[in-house]
Amino acid sequence: MRGQGYDGANNMRGAFNGLQALFMKDCPYVYYVHYFAHHLQLALVGATEKQDSICEFFSMLSNIVNIVAGSSKRLLELQAAHGIEVENSVVSGERETGRGLNQIGNLQRSGTTRWSAHFNYVCSLMDKFGSIIVVLENINNCTTFSNSMRGEARGSLKALKLFDFLFVLYLMHKRMGIIDLFCRALQSKSIDILNAMDSYVIIIELLQSLRDEGFDILLDYVMSVCAKYKIDVPDMNACYMDGIRSVRQRDDISVEHHYHYDVFNSVIDFHLEELHYRFNDTTVQLLRLSSSLEPKNNFRLFDIQHICTLATSFYPANFGQQEMLHLKLQLDHYKIDVVKHAKFQDLSTISELCLRLVDAGKAEQYKEEYLRDSMLINIEREYAEDIDPDEVIDEFYAQKNHRVQLK
């Protein structure tokens, strides 16, 4: 066993009493790697908790969904309003037509552990934005609803029609959309380690590019949406007021400066920090080096130097100086005998490679006797615990002398 990975629950990843700690007591080099897709979820949560505007946005978003999707009757009303909106937008040319497009679905709710669930949550609100306004207006105007329900609908409607809410909505859509493909790739059974790491690097570059060049594009688009739904757009050159006057209020900050630097840049910076923190260099290096062992695509990733670096950097107790010399020679032989052999060119996983080595009678050529013996002792440790190594040595020594031949 060389690795372990699961989500961030304390009973799983706890350094003292978690499952990873129990494994590492017996195998100190069974490195723990946090489940990557769950890491993305934590990055979202971390960035949300550090940004007041984002935290307020998701809180309001949750309230809106609870009101609109709180009963089957309101869901049917939402679907009817959305159907009319889709029909009108198709006629006006705002929506494309085609198979699978413009289907009338329900308002998506947020999941707790999947990044894609949060992304679908935001996409659903964007797609049904006008329809949600219609439903909230109907609730507010209908006297059959309680004052409390009408008040909640009225408050949600005011929030929904604020420039601030729309700006954060489309910022979240842009930011989360960049990472959504990475999340889906990580959950795919066919993805290899190196491609996952490459995807991570691409995500970082795209987020940085969005930060450097995306504000003006996003601002123009949000303004066009505001014009469509007759939502007031603040004067970008005016002095920004947060609505709650305090001694920290800065009179020299414009509205545009606030949305550009205090919201747009700040949100992306927080997210980049979270990603760098959670996908640290040690984890990335371990996974990149491990990919050299994979037989996919005719051993395309096979690299002797990477395998040697993996052994010396992460498993020093298993590979001393002498073992490293043997490993290097063995890998040179392996490269010609296995990597370039026709019988081993259609493999996808390391387990398939092991089976093929046995079938081809080559398993004994590429063995690690110490590792195999240690594994046997570990499997049978209930019996091995009763064996005193000193007694074994003394008993062997007490027997008649053995002649040792040096080869």
mmCIF file of C-alpha atoms in Angstrom:
data_model
loop_
_atom_site.group_PDB
_atom_site.id
_atom_site.type_symbol
_atom_site.label_atom_id
_atom_site.label_comp_id
_atom_site.label_asym_id
_atom_site.label_seq_id
_atom_site.Cartn_x
_atom_site.Cartn_y
_atom_site.Cartn_z
ATOM 1 C CA MET A 1 0.000 0.000 0.000
ATOM 2 C CA ARG A 2 1.547 3.284 -1.126
ATOM 3 C CA GLY A 3 -1.245 5.822 -0.847
ATOM 4 C CA GLN A 4 -4.599 6.645 0.695
ATOM 5 C CA GLY A 5 -7.167 9.305 -0.115
ATOM 6 C CA TYR A 6 -10.618 10.354 1.073
ATOM 7 C CA ASP A 7 -12.535 13.468 2.114
ATOM 8 C CA GLY A 8 -11.716 15.807 4.975
ATOM 9 C CA ALA A 9 -13.733 14.248 7.790
ATOM 10 C CA ASN A 10 -11.703 14.072 11.007
ATOM 11 C CA ASN A 11 -12.344 10.355 11.467
ATOM 12 C CA MET A 12 -10.771 9.800 8.037
ATOM 13 C CA ARG A 13 -7.894 12.263 7.735
ATOM 14 C CA GLY A 14 -7.207 12.980 11.428
ATOM 15 C CA ALA A 15 -3.440 13.054 12.039
ATOM 16 C CA PHE A 16 -3.750 11.319 15.423
ATOM 17 C CA ASN A 17 -6.868 9.147 15.484
ATOM 18 C CA GLY A 18 -8.044 9.224 11.882
ATOM 19 C CA LEU A 19 -7.974 6.336 9.449
ATOM 20 C CA GLN A 20 -4.885 7.743 7.735
ATOM 21 C CA ALA A 21 -3.038 7.742 11.087
ATOM 22 C CA LEU A 22 -3.928 4.076 11.704
ATOM 23 C CA PHE A 23 -2.540 3.102 8.310
ATOM 24 C CA MET A 24 0.611 5.157 8.762
ATOM 25 C CA LYS A 25 1.425 3.481 12.072
ATOM 26 C CA ASP A 26 2.074 0.291 10.128
ATOM 27 C CA CYS A 27 3.183 1.881 6.843
ATOM 28 C CA PRO A 28 4.844 5.293 7.360
ATOM 29 C CA TYR A 29 5.011 5.919 3.600
ATOM 30 C CA VAL A 30 1.345 5.380 2.836
ATOM 31 C CA TYR A 31 0.941 9.042 1.919
ATOM 32 C CA TYR A 32 -2.456 10.613 2.415
ATOM 33 C CA VAL A 33 -3.845 12.739 -0.430
ATOM 34 C CA HIS A 34 -7.046 14.656 0.214
ATOM 35 C CA TYR A 35 -9.802 13.795 -2.281
ATOM 36 C CA PHE A 36 -9.302 16.453 -4.965
ATOM 37 C CA ALA A 37 -12.942 17.114 -5.841
ATOM 38 C CA HIS A 38 -13.688 17.623 -2.148
ATOM 39 C CA HIS A 39 -10.730 20.028 -1.990
ATOM 40 C CA LEU A 40 -12.423 22.161 -4.639
ATOM 41 C CA GLN A 41 -15.541 22.274 -2.498
ATOM 42 C CA LEU A 42 -13.490 23.386 0.496
ATOM 43 C CA ALA A 43 -11.801 26.037 -1.638
ATOM 44 C CA LEU A 44 -15.239 27.411 -2.526
ATOM 45 C CA VAL A 45 -16.334 27.398 1.114
ATOM 46 C CA GLY A 46 -13.084 29.020 2.240
ATOM 47 C CA ALA A 47 -13.303 31.800 -0.346
ATOM 48 C CA THR A 48 -16.982 32.347 0.508
ATOM 49 C CA GLU A 49 -16.363 32.672 4.234
ATOM 50 C CA LYS A 50 -13.627 35.254 3.685
ATOM 51 C CA GLN A 51 -15.715 37.540 1.445
ATOM 52 C CA ASP A 52 -18.734 39.326 2.943
ATOM 53 C CA SER A 53 -20.361 40.068 -0.412
ATOM 54 C CA ILE A 54 -20.113 36.410 -1.496
ATOM 55 C CA CYS A 55 -21.379 35.141 1.837
ATOM 56 C CA GLU A 56 -24.385 37.498 1.633
ATOM 57 C CA PHE A 57 -25.010 36.438 -1.972
ATOM 58 C CA PHE A 58 -25.229 32.709 -1.195
ATOM 59 C CA SER A 59 -27.386 33.387 1.854
ATOM 60 C CA MET A 60 -29.844 35.393 -0.231
ATOM 61 C CA LEU A 61 -29.686 32.839 -3.030
ATOM 62 C CA SER A 62 -30.677 30.104 -0.606
ATOM 63 C CA ASN A 63 -33.637 32.178 0.633
ATOM 64 C CA ILE A 64 -34.848 32.803 -2.921
ATOM 65 C CA VAL A 65 -34.723 29.119 -3.833
ATOM 66 C CA ASN A 66 -36.508 28.121 -0.618
ATOM 67 C CA ILE A 67 -39.352 30.552 -1.345
ATOM 68 C CA VAL A 68 -39.778 29.826 -5.045
ATOM 69 C CA ALA A 69 -39.266 26.058 -4.795
ATOM 70 C CA GLY A 70 -41.019 25.713 -1.453
ATOM 71 C CA SER A 71 -44.147 24.077 -2.868
ATOM 72 C CA SER A 72 -45.201 22.103 -5.915
ATOM 73 C CA LYS A 73 -47.676 24.849 -6.837
ATOM 74 C CA ARG A 74 -44.962 27.504 -7.000
ATOM 75 C CA LEU A 75 -42.708 25.153 -8.954
ATOM 76 C CA LEU A 76 -45.452 24.660 -11.535
ATOM 77 C CA GLU A 77 -45.882 28.422 -11.702
ATOM 78 C CA LEU A 78 -42.127 28.823 -12.197
ATOM 79 C CA GLN A 79 -42.106 26.258 -15.012
ATOM 80 C CA ALA A 80 -45.029 28.001 -16.743
ATOM 81 C CA ALA A 81 -43.327 31.408 -16.478
ATOM 82 C CA HIS A 82 -40.049 29.960 -17.688
ATOM 83 C CA GLY A 83 -41.772 28.320 -20.659
ATOM 84 C CA ILE A 84 -43.155 31.694 -21.734
ATOM 85 C CA GLU A 85 -39.743 33.330 -21.252
ATOM 86 C CA VAL A 86 -37.998 30.661 -23.339
ATOM 87 C CA GLU A 87 -40.578 30.966 -26.112
ATOM 88 C CA ASN A 88 -40.189 34.746 -26.255
ATOM 89 C CA SER A 89 -36.381 34.605 -26.212
ATOM 90 C CA VAL A 90 -36.356 32.025 -29.024
ATOM 91 C CA VAL A 91 -38.576 34.262 -31.142
ATOM 92 C CA SER A 92 -36.339 37.266 -30.459
ATOM 93 C CA GLY A 93 -33.209 35.274 -31.311
ATOM 94 C CA GLU A 94 -31.707 35.464 -27.802
ATOM 95 C CA ARG A 95 -31.764 31.664 -27.463
ATOM 96 C CA GLU A 96 -30.602 29.015 -29.882
ATOM 97 C CA THR A 97 -32.837 26.109 -30.769
ATOM 98 C CA GLY A 98 -31.834 22.492 -31.069
ATOM 99 C CA ARG A 99 -32.179 19.056 -29.570
ATOM 100 C CA GLY A 100 -31.778 19.082 -25.802
ATOM 101 C CA LEU A 101 -31.803 22.883 -25.572
ATOM 102 C CA ASN A 102 -34.288 25.090 -23.677
ATOM 103 C CA GLN A 103 -35.808 22.332 -21.597
ATOM 104 C CA ILE A 104 -38.092 23.440 -18.766
ATOM 105 C CA GLY A 105 -36.604 22.073 -15.560
ATOM 106 C CA ASN A 106 -36.890 22.830 -11.862
ATOM 107 C CA LEU A 107 -34.815 25.310 -9.919
ATOM 108 C CA GLN A 108 -31.619 23.529 -8.852
ATOM 109 C CA ARG A 109 -30.633 23.367 -5.200
ATOM 110 C CA SER A 110 -27.080 23.468 -3.900
ATOM 111 C CA GLY A 111 -25.306 20.281 -2.894
ATOM 112 C CA THR A 112 -23.012 20.054 0.110
ATOM 113 C CA THR A 113 -19.967 18.229 -1.222
ATOM 114 C CA ARG A 114 -19.951 18.555 -5.000
ATOM 115 C CA TRP A 115 -18.580 21.612 -6.758
ATOM 116 C CA SER A 116 -20.744 20.956 -9.829
ATOM 117 C CA ALA A 117 -23.876 21.135 -7.647
ATOM 118 C CA HIS A 118 -23.020 24.713 -6.656
ATOM 119 C CA PHE A 119 -22.262 25.590 -10.270
ATOM 120 C CA ASN A 120 -25.605 24.148 -11.438
ATOM 121 C CA TYR A 121 -27.237 26.091 -8.601
ATOM 122 C CA VAL A 122 -25.923 29.377 -10.020
ATOM 123 C CA CYS A 123 -26.621 28.405 -13.659
ATOM 124 C CA SER A 124 -30.210 27.515 -12.783
ATOM 125 C CA LEU A 125 -30.824 30.932 -11.228
ATOM 126 C CA MET A 126 -29.314 32.718 -14.236
ATOM 127 C CA ASP A 127 -31.425 30.739 -16.688
ATOM 128 C CA LYS A 128 -34.658 31.320 -14.792
ATOM 129 C CA PHE A 129 -33.912 34.825 -13.535
ATOM 130 C CA GLY A 130 -36.883 36.493 -15.233
ATOM 131 C CA SER A 131 -39.235 33.667 -14.295
ATOM 132 C CA ILE A 132 -38.197 33.865 -10.640
ATOM 133 C CA ILE A 133 -39.006 37.587 -10.653
ATOM 134 C CA VAL A 134 -42.499 36.769 -11.984
ATOM 135 C CA VAL A 135 -43.129 34.177 -9.244
ATOM 136 C CA LEU A 136 -41.897 36.473 -6.460
ATOM 137 C CA GLU A 137 -44.066 39.326 -7.765
ATOM 138 C CA ASN A 138 -47.097 37.014 -7.838
ATOM 139 C CA ILE A 139 -46.469 35.925 -4.241
ATOM 140 C CA ASN A 140 -46.095 39.555 -3.136
ATOM 141 C CA ASN A 141 -49.326 40.595 -4.875
ATOM 142 C CA CYS A 142 -51.433 37.597 -3.862
ATOM 143 C CA THR A 143 -53.492 38.229 -0.722
ATOM 144 C CA THR A 144 -53.975 34.510 -0.060
ATOM 145 C CA PHE A 145 -50.407 34.299 1.169
ATOM 146 C CA SER A 146 -49.559 35.246 4.727
ATOM 147 C CA ASN A 147 -47.968 38.585 5.496
ATOM 148 C CA SER A 148 -44.818 36.774 6.494
ATOM 149 C CA MET A 149 -44.564 34.934 3.158
ATOM 150 C CA ARG A 150 -45.334 38.089 1.209
ATOM 151 C CA GLY A 151 -42.714 39.966 3.199
ATOM 152 C CA GLU A 152 -40.078 37.318 2.457
ATOM 153 C CA ALA A 153 -40.963 37.402 -1.227
ATOM 154 C CA ARG A 154 -40.788 41.193 -1.274
ATOM 155 C CA GLY A 155 -37.367 41.174 0.424
ATOM 156 C CA SER A 156 -36.038 38.543 -1.967
ATOM 157 C CA LEU A 157 -37.388 40.470 -4.934
ATOM 158 C CA LYS A 158 -35.596 43.644 -3.818
ATOM 159 C CA ALA A 159 -32.320 41.735 -3.400
ATOM 160 C CA LEU A 160 -32.728 39.994 -6.746
ATOM 161 C CA LYS A 161 -33.127 43.320 -8.546
ATOM 162 C CA LEU A 162 -30.005 44.904 -7.085
ATOM 163 C CA PHE A 163 -26.946 45.527 -9.239
ATOM 164 C CA ASP A 164 -24.755 44.100 -6.465
ATOM 165 C CA PHE A 165 -26.591 40.752 -6.524
ATOM 166 C CA LEU A 166 -26.374 40.466 -10.309
ATOM 167 C CA PHE A 167 -22.689 41.371 -10.371
ATOM 168 C CA VAL A 168 -21.809 38.676 -7.829
ATOM 169 C CA LEU A 169 -24.098 36.167 -9.580
ATOM 170 C CA TYR A 170 -22.272 36.491 -12.898
ATOM 171 C CA LEU A 171 -18.877 36.644 -11.191
ATOM 172 C CA MET A 172 -19.638 33.353 -9.428
ATOM 173 C CA HIS A 173 -20.802 31.828 -12.698
ATOM 174 C CA LYS A 174 -17.567 32.837 -14.429
ATOM 175 C CA ARG A 175 -15.291 31.719 -11.621
ATOM 176 C CA MET A 176 -17.056 28.445 -10.885
ATOM 177 C CA GLY A 177 -17.436 27.617 -14.576
ATOM 178 C CA ILE A 178 -13.659 27.712 -15.040
ATOM 179 C CA ILE A 179 -13.177 25.135 -12.307
ATOM 180 C CA ASP A 180 -16.222 22.977 -13.105
ATOM 181 C CA LEU A 181 -14.462 21.128 -15.947
ATOM 182 C CA PHE A 182 -11.559 20.349 -13.617
ATOM 183 C CA CYS A 183 -13.968 19.010 -11.003
ATOM 184 C CA ARG A 184 -15.753 16.761 -13.514
ATOM 185 C CA ALA A 185 -12.418 15.489 -14.828
ATOM 186 C CA LEU A 186 -11.288 14.560 -11.315
ATOM 187 C CA GLN A 187 -14.446 12.508 -10.836
ATOM 188 C CA SER A 188 -13.889 10.608 -14.077
ATOM 189 C CA LYS A 189 -12.656 7.042 -13.735
ATOM 190 C CA SER A 190 -10.498 7.299 -16.835
ATOM 191 C CA ILE A 191 -8.418 10.379 -16.015
ATOM 192 C CA ASP A 192 -4.720 9.835 -15.378
ATOM 193 C CA ILE A 193 -2.664 11.615 -12.747
ATOM 194 C CA LEU A 194 -0.597 13.729 -15.101
ATOM 195 C CA ASN A 195 -3.615 15.061 -16.975
ATOM 196 C CA ALA A 196 -5.236 15.951 -13.654
ATOM 197 C CA MET A 197 -2.150 17.939 -12.659
ATOM 198 C CA ASP A 198 -2.044 19.636 -16.058
ATOM 199 C CA SER A 199 -5.714 20.585 -15.622
ATOM 200 C CA TYR A 200 -4.887 22.133 -12.257
ATOM 201 C CA VAL A 201 -2.162 24.311 -13.821
ATOM 202 C CA ILE A 202 -4.577 25.394 -16.577
ATOM 203 C CA ILE A 203 -7.217 26.334 -13.994
ATOM 204 C CA ILE A 204 -4.737 28.564 -12.171
ATOM 205 C CA GLU A 205 -3.781 30.296 -15.434
ATOM 206 C CA LEU A 206 -7.424 30.838 -16.426
ATOM 207 C CA LEU A 207 -8.298 32.327 -13.043
ATOM 208 C CA GLN A 208 -5.276 34.622 -13.234
ATOM 209 C CA SER A 209 -6.268 35.662 -16.750
ATOM 210 C CA LEU A 210 -9.822 36.378 -15.554
ATOM 211 C CA ARG A 211 -8.432 38.558 -12.788
ATOM 212 C CA ASP A 212 -6.162 40.510 -15.125
ATOM 213 C CA GLU A 213 -8.473 40.973 -18.098
ATOM 214 C CA GLY A 214 -12.039 39.989 -17.218
ATOM 215 C CA PHE A 215 -13.470 42.844 -15.157
ATOM 216 C CA ASP A 216 -14.504 45.176 -17.987
ATOM 217 C CA ILE A 217 -16.066 42.315 -19.959
ATOM 218 C CA LEU A 218 -18.044 41.137 -16.929
ATOM 219 C CA LEU A 219 -19.153 44.656 -16.035
ATOM 220 C CA ASP A 220 -20.471 45.349 -19.554
ATOM 221 C CA TYR A 221 -22.411 42.083 -19.576
ATOM 222 C CA VAL A 222 -23.983 42.694 -16.155
ATOM 223 C CA MET A 223 -25.053 46.165 -17.299
ATOM 224 C CA SER A 224 -26.768 44.651 -20.347
ATOM 225 C CA VAL A 225 -28.688 42.238 -18.085
ATOM 226 C CA CYS A 226 -29.695 45.146 -15.857
ATOM 227 C CA ALA A 227 -31.020 47.012 -18.889
ATOM 228 C CA LYS A 228 -33.059 43.953 -19.919
ATOM 229 C CA TYR A 229 -34.772 43.659 -16.521
ATOM 230 C CA LYS A 230 -34.889 47.427 -15.833
ATOM 231 C CA ILE A 231 -32.539 47.212 -12.860
ATOM 232 C CA ASP A 232 -30.838 50.423 -11.751
ATOM 233 C CA VAL A 233 -27.097 50.627 -12.436
ATOM 234 C CA PRO A 234 -25.095 52.788 -10.018
ATOM 235 C CA ASP A 235 -22.892 55.594 -11.269
ATOM 236 C CA MET A 236 -19.488 53.951 -11.511
ATOM 237 C CA ASN A 237 -17.708 57.266 -10.940
ATOM 238 C CA ALA A 238 -19.671 58.144 -7.811
ATOM 239 C CA CYS A 239 -18.273 57.769 -4.318
ATOM 240 C CA TYR A 240 -18.972 54.290 -2.992
ATOM 241 C CA MET A 241 -21.139 54.025 0.116
ATOM 242 C CA ASP A 242 -21.656 50.632 1.738
ATOM 243 C CA GLY A 243 -25.012 51.649 3.219
ATOM 244 C CA ILE A 244 -23.670 51.493 6.773
ATOM 245 C CA ARG A 245 -21.670 54.611 7.551
ATOM 246 C CA SER A 246 -18.665 53.849 9.768
ATOM 247 C CA VAL A 247 -15.375 55.399 10.772
ATOM 248 C CA ARG A 248 -13.741 53.082 8.229
ATOM 249 C CA GLN A 249 -15.752 54.497 5.323
ATOM 250 C CA ARG A 250 -13.382 55.833 2.636
ATOM 251 C CA ASP A 251 -14.757 58.776 0.676
ATOM 252 C CA ASP A 252 -12.130 58.470 -2.060
ATOM 253 C CA ILE A 253 -13.302 55.033 -3.279
ATOM 254 C CA SER A 254 -15.474 55.051 -6.382
ATOM 255 C CA VAL A 255 -18.204 52.523 -7.094
ATOM 256 C CA GLU A 256 -16.179 51.065 -9.963
ATOM 257 C CA HIS A 257 -13.115 50.751 -7.718
ATOM 258 C CA HIS A 258 -15.190 48.869 -5.155
ATOM 259 C CA TYR A 259 -16.530 46.310 -7.619
ATOM 260 C CA HIS A 260 -13.193 45.947 -9.408
ATOM 261 C CA TYR A 261 -10.841 45.584 -6.462
ATOM 262 C CA ASP A 262 -12.917 44.954 -3.330
ATOM 263 C CA VAL A 263 -15.178 42.361 -4.973
ATOM 264 C CA PHE A 264 -13.870 41.075 -8.344
ATOM 265 C CA ASN A 265 -10.136 40.910 -7.614
ATOM 266 C CA SER A 266 -10.641 40.024 -3.968
ATOM 267 C CA VAL A 267 -12.854 37.024 -4.732
ATOM 268 C CA ILE A 268 -10.431 35.603 -7.299
ATOM 269 C CA ASP A 269 -7.403 36.247 -5.066
ATOM 270 C CA PHE A 270 -9.036 34.416 -2.173
ATOM 271 C CA HIS A 271 -9.799 31.497 -4.449
ATOM 272 C CA LEU A 272 -6.267 31.341 -5.828
ATOM 273 C CA GLU A 273 -4.922 31.351 -2.276
ATOM 274 C CA GLU A 274 -7.233 28.496 -1.297
ATOM 275 C CA LEU A 275 -6.222 26.426 -4.330
ATOM 276 C CA HIS A 276 -2.507 26.984 -3.725
ATOM 277 C CA TYR A 277 -2.944 26.078 -0.078
ATOM 278 C CA ARG A 278 -4.935 22.905 -0.657
ATOM 279 C CA PHE A 279 -3.048 21.625 -3.705
ATOM 280 C CA ASN A 280 0.417 22.057 -2.223
ATOM 281 C CA ASP A 281 3.689 21.428 -4.054
ATOM 282 C CA THR A 282 4.465 18.188 -2.181
ATOM 283 C CA THR A 283 1.181 16.569 -3.194
ATOM 284 C CA VAL A 284 1.549 17.682 -6.796
ATOM 285 C CA GLN A 285 5.132 16.384 -6.977
ATOM 286 C CA LEU A 286 4.170 13.016 -5.481
ATOM 287 C CA LEU A 287 1.354 12.530 -7.993
ATOM 288 C CA ARG A 288 3.414 13.703 -10.951
ATOM 289 C CA LEU A 289 6.266 11.336 -10.132
ATOM 290 C CA SER A 290 3.852 8.458 -9.489
ATOM 291 C CA SER A 291 2.390 8.902 -12.967
ATOM 292 C CA SER A 292 5.671 7.553 -14.394
ATOM 293 C CA LEU A 293 4.593 4.079 -13.269
ATOM 294 C CA GLU A 294 1.364 4.055 -15.289
ATOM 295 C CA PRO A 295 1.317 1.869 -18.435
ATOM 296 C CA LYS A 296 -1.303 3.982 -20.250
ATOM 297 C CA ASN A 297 -0.746 4.915 -23.893
ATOM 298 C CA ASN A 298 2.088 2.428 -24.326
ATOM 299 C CA PHE A 299 4.006 3.653 -21.265
ATOM 300 C CA ARG A 300 4.081 7.220 -22.588
ATOM 301 C CA LEU A 301 4.803 8.613 -19.116
ATOM 302 C CA PHE A 302 7.522 6.111 -18.205
ATOM 303 C CA ASP A 303 10.570 7.991 -16.940
ATOM 304 C CA ILE A 304 13.453 6.286 -15.144
ATOM 305 C CA GLN A 305 14.704 9.468 -13.508
ATOM 306 C CA HIS A 306 11.229 10.319 -12.184
ATOM 307 C CA ILE A 307 10.873 6.837 -10.669
ATOM 308 C CA CYS A 308 14.298 7.118 -9.025
ATOM 309 C CA THR A 309 13.386 10.555 -7.660
ATOM 310 C CA LEU A 310 10.123 9.125 -6.329
ATOM 311 C CA ALA A 311 12.056 6.405 -4.489
ATOM 312 C CA THR A 312 14.690 8.687 -2.957
ATOM 313 C CA SER A 313 12.380 11.599 -2.086
ATOM 314 C CA PHE A 314 9.334 9.770 -0.736
ATOM 315 C CA TYR A 315 10.539 6.277 0.269
ATOM 316 C CA PRO A 316 14.064 6.730 1.685
ATOM 317 C CA ALA A 317 13.666 3.928 4.224
ATOM 318 C CA ASN A 318 12.973 1.398 1.455
ATOM 319 C CA PHE A 319 15.753 2.490 -0.881
ATOM 320 C CA GLY A 320 19.262 2.950 0.434
ATOM 321 C CA GLN A 321 22.275 3.710 -1.726
ATOM 322 C CA GLN A 322 22.760 0.074 -2.741
ATOM 323 C CA GLU A 323 19.068 -0.440 -3.472
ATOM 324 C CA MET A 324 19.044 2.644 -5.679
ATOM 325 C CA LEU A 325 21.879 1.232 -7.800
ATOM 326 C CA HIS A 326 19.933 -2.007 -8.244
ATOM 327 C CA LEU A 327 16.742 -0.084 -9.015
ATOM 328 C CA LYS A 328 18.411 1.949 -11.746
ATOM 329 C CA LEU A 329 19.841 -1.175 -13.428
ATOM 330 C CA GLN A 330 16.514 -2.968 -13.117
ATOM 331 C CA LEU A 331 14.652 -0.055 -14.709
ATOM 332 C CA ASP A 332 17.087 0.032 -17.646
ATOM 333 C CA HIS A 333 16.350 -3.649 -18.251
ATOM 334 C CA TYR A 334 12.610 -3.146 -17.668
ATOM 335 C CA LYS A 335 12.450 -0.359 -20.263
ATOM 336 C CA ILE A 336 13.541 -2.733 -23.045
ATOM 337 C CA ASP A 337 11.991 -5.944 -21.772
ATOM 338 C CA VAL A 338 8.547 -4.606 -20.808
ATOM 339 C CA VAL A 339 7.981 -1.006 -21.882
ATOM 340 C CA LYS A 340 8.901 -1.741 -25.492
ATOM 341 C CA HIS A 341 7.496 -5.286 -25.570
ATOM 342 C CA ALA A 342 4.471 -5.896 -27.821
ATOM 343 C CA LYS A 343 2.642 -7.882 -25.104
ATOM 344 C CA PHE A 344 2.460 -4.855 -22.822
ATOM 345 C CA GLN A 345 1.196 -2.152 -25.179
ATOM 346 C CA ASP A 346 -2.552 -2.231 -24.477
ATOM 347 C CA LEU A 347 -2.638 -1.706 -20.709
ATOM 348 C CA SER A 348 -4.454 1.003 -18.765
ATOM 349 C CA THR A 349 -3.771 0.415 -15.079
ATOM 350 C CA ILE A 350 -0.950 -0.771 -12.861
ATOM 351 C CA SER A 351 -3.093 -3.725 -11.721
ATOM 352 C CA GLU A 352 -3.443 -4.830 -15.359
ATOM 353 C CA LEU A 353 0.338 -4.528 -15.716
ATOM 354 C CA CYS A 354 0.911 -6.753 -12.680
ATOM 355 C CA LEU A 355 -1.408 -9.430 -14.077
ATOM 356 C CA ARG A 356 0.307 -9.301 -17.465
ATOM 357 C CA LEU A 357 3.748 -9.629 -15.851
ATOM 358 C CA VAL A 358 2.569 -12.806 -14.115
ATOM 359 C CA ASP A 359 0.986 -14.215 -17.281
ATOM 360 C CA ALA A 360 4.182 -13.511 -19.242
ATOM 361 C CA GLY A 361 6.360 -15.165 -16.594
ATOM 362 C CA LYS A 362 8.236 -11.933 -15.910
ATOM 363 C CA ALA A 363 6.984 -11.251 -12.390
ATOM 364 C CA GLU A 364 9.976 -12.996 -10.832
ATOM 365 C CA GLN A 365 12.403 -10.899 -12.853
ATOM 366 C CA TYR A 366 11.105 -7.635 -11.409
ATOM 367 C CA LYS A 367 10.623 -8.502 -7.772
ATOM 368 C CA GLU A 368 11.613 -6.827 -4.551
ATOM 369 C CA GLU A 369 12.266 -9.671 -2.131
ATOM 370 C CA TYR A 370 12.535 -7.426 0.899
ATOM 371 C CA LEU A 371 9.230 -5.763 0.097
ATOM 372 C CA ARG A 372 7.549 -9.121 -0.504
ATOM 373 C CA ASP A 373 8.882 -10.605 2.751
ATOM 374 C CA SER A 374 7.905 -7.506 4.715
ATOM 375 C CA MET A 375 4.422 -7.687 3.212
ATOM 376 C CA LEU A 376 4.113 -11.341 4.262
ATOM 377 C CA ILE A 377 5.129 -10.506 7.821
ATOM 378 C CA ASN A 378 2.664 -7.620 7.879
ATOM 379 C CA ILE A 379 -0.203 -9.799 6.608
ATOM 380 C CA GLU A 380 0.571 -12.479 9.182
ATOM 381 C CA ARG A 381 1.454 -9.996 11.916
ATOM 382 C CA GLU A 382 -0.759 -11.756 14.481
ATOM 383 C CA TYR A 383 1.633 -14.700 14.303
ATOM 384 C CA ALA A 384 4.744 -12.595 13.751
ATOM 385 C CA GLU A 385 4.111 -10.579 16.928
ATOM 386 C CA ASP A 386 4.786 -13.732 19.002
ATOM 387 C CA ILE A 387 8.156 -14.319 17.361
ATOM 388 C CA ASP A 388 11.249 -12.981 19.097
ATOM 389 C CA PRO A 389 13.887 -12.157 16.431
ATOM 390 C CA ASP A 390 16.712 -12.671 18.970
ATOM 391 C CA GLU A 391 15.494 -16.188 19.767
ATOM 392 C CA VAL A 392 15.426 -17.033 16.067
ATOM 393 C CA ILE A 393 18.999 -15.785 15.653
ATOM 394 C CA ASP A 394 20.201 -17.691 18.742
ATOM 395 C CA GLU A 395 18.515 -20.886 17.590
ATOM 396 C CA PHE A 396 20.026 -20.596 14.156
ATOM 397 C CA TYR A 397 23.454 -19.855 15.660
ATOM 398 C CA ALA A 398 23.210 -22.849 18.003
ATOM 399 C CA GLN A 399 22.924 -25.204 15.060
ATOM 400 C CA LYS A 400 26.072 -26.620 13.478
ATOM 401 C CA ASN A 401 28.191 -24.166 11.602
ATOM 402 C CA HIS A 402 27.100 -23.332 8.065
ATOM 403 C CA ARG A 403 29.572 -22.652 5.348
ATOM 404 C CA VAL A 404 28.953 -19.325 3.692
ATOM 405 C CA GLN A 405 29.983 -18.960 0.099
ATOM 406 C CA LEU A 406 30.596 -15.519 -1.300
ATOM 407 C CA LYS A 407 29.491 -14.955 -4.843
#
